[in-house]
Coordinates of C-alpha atoms in Angstrom, one line a residue:
M1 CA 40.2 -11.0 -1.6
L2 CA 37.5 -9.0 -3.5
V3 CA 34.8 -11.3 -2.1
A4 CA 36.1 -10.7 1.5
L5 CA 36.2 -7.0 0.9
R6 CA 32.6 -7.0 -0.3
R7 CA 31.4 -9.0 2.7
G8 CA 33.2 -6.6 5.1
L9 CA 31.9 -3.5 3.4
R10 CA 28.3 -4.8 3.6
V11 CA 28.6 -5.5 7.3
L12 CA 30.1 -2.1 8.1
A13 CA 27.5 -0.3 5.9
A14 CA 24.5 -2.4 7.1
P15 CA 23.2 0.1 9.6
V16 CA 22.4 2.7 6.9
K17 CA 21.1 0.3 4.2
G18 CA 17.6 0.2 5.7
D19 CA 16.7 3.6 4.2
S20 CA 17.5 2.5 0.6
G21 CA 19.7 5.6 0.2
R22 CA 16.9 8.1 0.9
G23 CA 18.7 9.7 3.9
G24 CA 16.9 11.6 6.7
L25 CA 16.2 10.4 10.2
F26 CA 16.8 6.8 11.1
I27 CA 16.1 4.7 14.2
Q28 CA 18.7 1.9 14.8
P29 CA 17.4 -0.5 17.5
Y30 CA 19.6 -3.1 19.2
L31 CA 18.4 -6.5 20.4
G32 CA 16.6 -6.2 23.7
Y33 CA 15.6 -8.6 26.5
G34 CA 12.5 -9.0 28.5
S35 CA 10.4 -11.0 31.0
R36 CA 6.7 -11.7 31.3
G37 CA 6.1 -8.2 32.5
R38 CA 9.0 -6.0 31.5
V39 CA 11.2 -5.2 28.5
F40 CA 14.6 -3.5 28.2
L41 CA 15.8 -2.3 24.8
M42 CA 18.4 0.2 23.5
G43 CA 18.8 2.1 20.3
R44 CA 20.0 5.2 18.6
V45 CA 18.6 7.9 16.4
F46 CA 20.6 9.3 13.5
H47 CA 20.3 11.8 10.7
Q48 CA 22.1 10.3 7.7
P49 CA 22.8 11.8 4.2
G50 CA 20.8 10.5 1.3
F51 CA 22.8 10.0 -1.9
G52 CA 23.6 6.9 -4.0
S53 CA 20.0 5.6 -4.0
S54 CA 20.1 5.1 -7.8
L55 CA 23.0 2.7 -7.6
N56 CA 22.5 -1.0 -7.7
E57 CA 22.4 -2.5 -4.2
R58 CA 24.6 -5.4 -5.4
R59 CA 27.4 -3.3 -6.7
L60 CA 30.7 -2.5 -4.9
K61 CA 30.3 1.2 -5.6
R62 CA 26.9 1.2 -3.7
D63 CA 28.6 -0.5 -0.7
L64 CA 31.3 2.2 -0.6
I65 CA 28.7 5.0 -0.9
D66 CA 26.7 3.4 2.0
L67 CA 29.8 3.1 4.1
L68 CA 30.5 6.9 3.5
R69 CA 27.0 7.7 4.5
R70 CA 27.5 5.8 7.7
L71 CA 30.6 7.7 8.5
L72 CA 28.8 11.0 7.8
R73 CA 25.6 10.4 9.8
K74 CA 25.1 12.3 13.0
P75 CA 23.3 11.3 16.2
I76 CA 20.1 13.3 17.1
V77 CA 20.0 14.7 20.6
G78 CA 16.6 15.1 22.4
A79 CA 14.6 13.0 19.9
R80 CA 11.4 11.6 21.3
V81 CA 11.0 7.9 20.4
R82 CA 7.6 6.2 20.8
V83 CA 7.9 2.6 21.8
K84 CA 4.8 0.3 21.4
Y85 CA 4.3 -3.3 22.3
K86 CA 0.7 -4.6 21.9
D87 CA -1.4 -2.3 24.2
T88 CA 1.6 -0.8 26.0
A89 CA 3.4 2.3 24.9
T90 CA 5.9 4.8 26.2
V91 CA 8.0 7.7 24.9
V92 CA 11.7 8.0 25.7
E93 CA 14.2 10.7 24.8
T94 CA 17.7 10.3 23.3
D95 CA 20.7 11.5 25.2
R96 CA 23.5 13.7 24.0
H97 CA 24.9 10.8 22.0
G98 CA 21.6 10.0 20.4
F99 CA 21.0 6.8 22.5
F100 CA 17.7 5.9 23.9
R101 CA 16.9 3.4 26.6
V102 CA 13.6 1.6 27.1
D103 CA 12.8 0.0 30.5
M104 CA 9.1 -0.5 30.1
K105 CA 6.5 -2.5 32.1
L106 CA 4.2 -4.6 29.8
G107 CA 0.4 -4.6 30.0
A108 CA -0.1 -7.7 27.9
M109 CA 2.1 -10.7 28.6
P110 CA 4.4 -11.8 25.8
S111 CA 3.4 -15.1 24.2
D112 CA 5.6 -18.2 25.0
V113 CA 8.1 -17.7 22.2
T114 CA 11.6 -16.4 22.4
W115 CA 11.6 -13.3 20.1
H116 CA 9.0 -10.5 20.0
S117 CA 8.6 -7.4 17.9
V118 CA 8.2 -3.8 19.2
G119 CA 7.3 -0.8 17.2
L120 CA 9.5 2.3 17.2
S121 CA 8.6 5.7 15.7
L122 CA 9.5 9.3 16.1
D123 CA 7.2 11.8 17.9
E124 CA 9.8 14.6 17.7
P125 CA 11.1 15.4 15.2
V126 CA 8.3 13.9 13.2
D127 CA 9.3 11.6 10.4
E128 CA 7.0 8.7 9.5
R129 CA 9.7 7.2 7.3
A130 CA 11.9 6.6 10.4
T131 CA 9.4 4.1 11.8
T132 CA 10.9 0.7 12.3
T133 CA 10.7 -2.5 14.4
G134 CA 12.9 -3.7 17.2
Q135 CA 13.2 -7.1 18.8
F136 CA 13.5 -8.4 22.3
F137 CA 14.1 -11.8 23.8
T138 CA 12.0 -13.5 26.5
P139 CA 12.7 -16.9 27.9
T140 CA 10.0 -19.5 27.5
H141 CA 8.6 -21.7 30.2
T142 CA 11.2 -24.4 29.3
A143 CA 14.2 -22.2 30.3
T144 CA 16.0 -23.4 33.5
Y145 CA 18.8 -21.0 33.8
G146 CA 20.4 -18.0 32.1
V147 CA 24.0 -17.2 31.0
I148 CA 25.7 -13.8 31.2
S149 CA 29.0 -13.9 29.2
D150 CA 31.7 -11.4 28.5
I151 CA 32.9 -11.2 24.9
D152 CA 36.4 -9.8 24.9
D153 CA 39.0 -12.4 25.6
T154 CA 36.2 -14.8 26.6
V155 CA 34.4 -15.5 23.3
V156 CA 36.8 -13.7 20.9
Y157 CA 40.5 -13.2 21.1
T158 CA 42.0 -9.8 22.0
G159 CA 41.3 -7.1 19.4
V160 CA 37.5 -6.9 19.6
A161 CA 37.7 -3.1 19.8
N162 CA 39.9 -3.0 16.7
T163 CA 37.4 -3.1 13.9
A164 CA 39.9 -3.4 11.1
K165 CA 41.7 -6.3 12.7
M166 CA 38.4 -8.1 13.4
M167 CA 37.1 -7.6 9.9
W168 CA 40.4 -8.9 8.4
R169 CA 40.2 -12.0 10.6
L170 CA 36.5 -12.5 10.0
F171 CA 36.4 -12.2 6.2
A172 CA 39.9 -12.3 4.7
M173 CA 41.5 -15.2 6.6
D174 CA 40.6 -18.9 6.8
S175 CA 38.8 -20.7 9.5
D176 CA 41.9 -20.8 11.7
S177 CA 42.2 -17.1 11.9
R178 CA 41.8 -17.0 15.7
V179 CA 38.6 -14.9 15.9
I180 CA 36.7 -17.2 18.2
F181 CA 38.2 -19.4 21.0
P182 CA 38.0 -23.1 20.0
G183 CA 34.9 -24.8 21.4
V184 CA 33.0 -21.6 22.3
P185 CA 30.1 -22.1 19.7
E186 CA 29.6 -25.7 20.9
L187 CA 29.7 -24.8 24.6
Y188 CA 27.3 -21.9 24.2
Q189 CA 25.0 -24.1 22.1
G190 CA 25.1 -26.5 25.0
F191 CA 24.2 -23.7 27.5
Y192 CA 21.3 -22.7 25.2
G193 CA 20.0 -26.2 25.1
G194 CA 20.5 -26.7 28.8
R195 CA 19.6 -29.8 30.7
S196 CA 17.2 -31.2 28.2
G197 CA 18.9 -30.0 25.0
E198 CA 15.8 -27.9 24.2
D199 CA 15.6 -25.5 27.2
G200 CA 16.1 -22.4 25.2
N201 CA 18.0 -20.7 28.0
P202 CA 18.7 -16.9 27.6
L203 CA 22.2 -15.8 26.8
V204 CA 23.2 -12.1 27.4
Y205 CA 26.6 -10.9 26.1
V206 CA 28.5 -7.9 27.4
S207 CA 31.4 -6.2 25.7
R208 CA 33.8 -3.2 26.2
A209 CA 33.8 -2.5 22.4
P210 CA 32.2 0.7 21.1
W211 CA 28.7 0.5 19.7
S212 CA 30.0 1.1 16.2
I213 CA 31.2 -2.5 16.2
Y214 CA 27.8 -3.9 17.2
Q215 CA 26.9 -5.1 13.7
V216 CA 30.3 -6.8 13.3
L217 CA 29.8 -8.7 16.6
A218 CA 26.3 -9.8 15.6
T219 CA 27.5 -11.0 12.2
M220 CA 30.4 -12.8 13.8
F221 CA 28.1 -14.6 16.2
Q222 CA 25.8 -15.6 13.3
M223 CA 28.8 -16.9 11.1
H224 CA 30.1 -19.0 14.0
Q225 CA 26.7 -20.2 15.1
I226 CA 26.9 -18.8 18.6
P227 CA 23.4 -18.6 20.0
N228 CA 21.6 -15.3 19.3
G229 CA 21.1 -13.0 22.2
P230 CA 21.3 -9.3 23.3
I231 CA 24.7 -7.7 23.2
L232 CA 25.2 -5.0 25.8
I233 CA 28.0 -2.6 24.9
L234 CA 29.5 -1.3 28.1
R235 CA 31.3 1.7 26.6
E236 CA 28.2 3.9 26.9
W237 CA 25.8 1.7 28.9
G238 CA 24.5 3.4 32.0
M239 CA 26.1 6.8 31.4
K240 CA 25.3 9.3 34.1
R241 CA 23.5 12.5 33.3
G242 CA 25.9 15.5 33.4
S243 CA 29.0 13.3 33.3
L244 CA 31.6 14.0 30.6
L245 CA 32.8 10.4 30.7
P246 CA 31.1 7.1 31.0
R247 CA 31.5 5.0 34.1
R248 CA 34.4 2.6 34.3
A249 CA 33.9 -0.6 32.5
R250 CA 33.9 -2.5 35.8
D251 CA 31.0 -0.4 37.1
H252 CA 29.2 -0.8 33.8
K253 CA 29.4 -4.6 33.9
L254 CA 28.3 -4.7 37.5
A255 CA 25.3 -2.5 36.7
A256 CA 24.4 -4.5 33.6
I257 CA 24.5 -7.9 35.4
R258 CA 22.5 -6.5 38.3
H259 CA 19.9 -5.3 35.8
V260 CA 19.6 -8.7 34.1
L261 CA 19.3 -10.5 37.5
D262 CA 16.7 -8.1 38.6
L263 CA 14.7 -8.6 35.4
Y264 CA 14.8 -12.4 35.8
D265 CA 14.4 -12.3 39.5
T266 CA 13.7 -16.0 40.0
M267 CA 16.1 -17.5 37.4
P268 CA 19.6 -18.8 38.4
F269 CA 22.5 -17.8 36.2
V270 CA 25.9 -19.0 34.9
L271 CA 28.6 -16.3 34.6
V272 CA 31.4 -16.5 32.0
G273 CA 34.4 -14.1 31.8
D274 CA 38.1 -13.9 31.6
S275 CA 41.1 -13.2 33.8
G276 CA 42.3 -10.2 32.0
Q277 CA 40.1 -7.5 33.6
H278 CA 38.0 -7.6 36.8
D279 CA 35.5 -10.4 35.9
P280 CA 36.5 -12.7 38.8
E281 CA 36.1 -10.0 41.4
T282 CA 33.0 -8.6 39.8
Y283 CA 31.4 -12.0 39.6
T284 CA 32.3 -12.8 43.1
R285 CA 30.6 -9.6 44.3
I286 CA 27.5 -10.6 42.3
V287 CA 27.4 -14.0 44.1
K288 CA 27.6 -12.3 47.5
E289 CA 24.8 -9.9 46.5
H290 CA 22.6 -12.7 45.1
P291 CA 23.0 -15.8 47.2
G292 CA 21.7 -19.0 45.6
R293 CA 21.3 -17.3 42.2
I294 CA 24.7 -18.2 40.5
L295 CA 25.2 -21.8 39.5
A296 CA 28.8 -21.6 38.3
I297 CA 31.5 -19.1 37.3
Y298 CA 33.7 -19.9 34.3
I299 CA 36.9 -17.8 33.8
R300 CA 39.0 -18.1 30.7
D301 CA 42.5 -17.7 31.9
V302 CA 44.3 -15.4 29.5
S303 CA 46.7 -14.0 32.0
L304 CA 50.4 -14.2 31.5
D305 CA 51.0 -13.5 35.2
P306 CA 51.1 -16.7 37.3
A307 CA 50.3 -14.7 40.4
R308 CA 47.0 -13.5 38.8
S309 CA 46.1 -17.1 37.8
E310 CA 46.8 -18.3 41.4
A311 CA 44.8 -15.5 42.8
I312 CA 41.8 -16.4 40.7
L313 CA 42.0 -20.1 41.7
N314 CA 42.0 -19.1 45.4
L315 CA 39.2 -16.5 45.0
A316 CA 36.2 -18.7 45.7
Q317 CA 37.8 -20.1 48.9
E318 CA 39.0 -16.7 50.1
A319 CA 35.6 -15.0 49.4
G320 CA 33.6 -17.9 50.8
I321 CA 31.2 -18.0 47.9
E322 CA 28.9 -20.9 47.4
C323 CA 29.5 -21.7 43.8
E324 CA 32.6 -23.0 42.0
V325 CA 34.9 -20.8 40.1
I326 CA 36.4 -22.7 37.2
S327 CA 39.5 -21.0 35.8
T328 CA 41.0 -22.6 32.6
T329 CA 42.4 -21.8 29.2
D330 CA 40.3 -24.6 27.6
S331 CA 36.6 -24.6 26.7
A332 CA 36.5 -28.4 27.1
E333 CA 37.3 -28.1 30.8
M334 CA 34.4 -25.6 31.2
A335 CA 32.2 -28.1 29.3
E336 CA 33.3 -31.0 31.5
H337 CA 32.4 -29.1 34.6
A338 CA 29.1 -27.9 33.2
A339 CA 28.2 -31.5 32.1
G340 CA 29.2 -32.8 35.6
Q341 CA 26.8 -30.2 37.1
G342 CA 24.0 -31.2 34.8
L343 CA 24.0 -27.8 33.1
I344 CA 24.6 -29.2 29.6
L345 CA 24.1 -32.6 28.0
K346 CA 26.8 -35.2 27.4
Q347 CA 26.3 -34.7 23.7
A348 CA 27.2 -31.0 24.1
L349 CA 30.4 -31.9 26.0
E350 CA 31.4 -34.3 23.2
A351 CA 30.8 -31.6 20.6
V352 CA 33.2 -29.3 22.5
Q353 CA 35.8 -32.1 22.9
R354 CA 35.7 -32.8 19.1
V355 CA 36.9 -29.3 18.3

């Protein structure tokens, strides 16, 4: 139990550990995504207290202190963040929640590797110690399609927005603790490998959870060997200037998917979601807006309402869309269809079936 507690504390305190306890201004970047000529990346600027630096990093007391520092940190409004990639640079400003958004055209094309580094520093207020490095993903020439996947009730069981519940399941319970739906890691590894097994297809994840749980999600993906990719949190994504509240999650997701499809304007995509919210309707709308771009829609049926399940099954025919909508409770059924369409290898299907 103590080991589980330590692991959980380290994950929760991770965002503030980069300053070694010194405190002051801190830039927290999130994983971004880009193309050969454009990059999108988000992050946040904080001021965090600086105490406990003399304590050993490996001691429980230091983890507790760092967690307290995270709880006490405050977002910086109106900070000017300089973003630099090779010979291209821009300056963006944080909003009233301390978030900044980078949507930058690139002068120099990224090399044909999946992950790239981008420099982040503060122009205002000036603090050289806050300088850090962000990362963004670009598909290589081998990628044949992309995947946009919901997280809540699609990758993980209900409760993604409940940090305490997720941390308990993730660190204090055994491998059958119902954090990840069975077969998801193997299926998504199949998507990543694609038609050849080595395509390196991009995966972008969207979630309704708050940004505060971002590190937990990233750690969970790593622990379960789900392919690494940008996680777009919809709670604040795309907030409108002057609005007291963010857009509805449905509008958020629609805007996020449109943005990804616009960035990768020649790449087809697979969409994965669940029946609990509006994923089927949102995805159907995307198919209509982008004819020929969506290869398949996979819906994890978590609905307890038979009428809802039936409506989803009839959705493709009623809407007249050109790709299949596969609604099922089982990852293996998704994998069987994907293998039948040539989206994943037979070996990937067998890996899902063995779970």
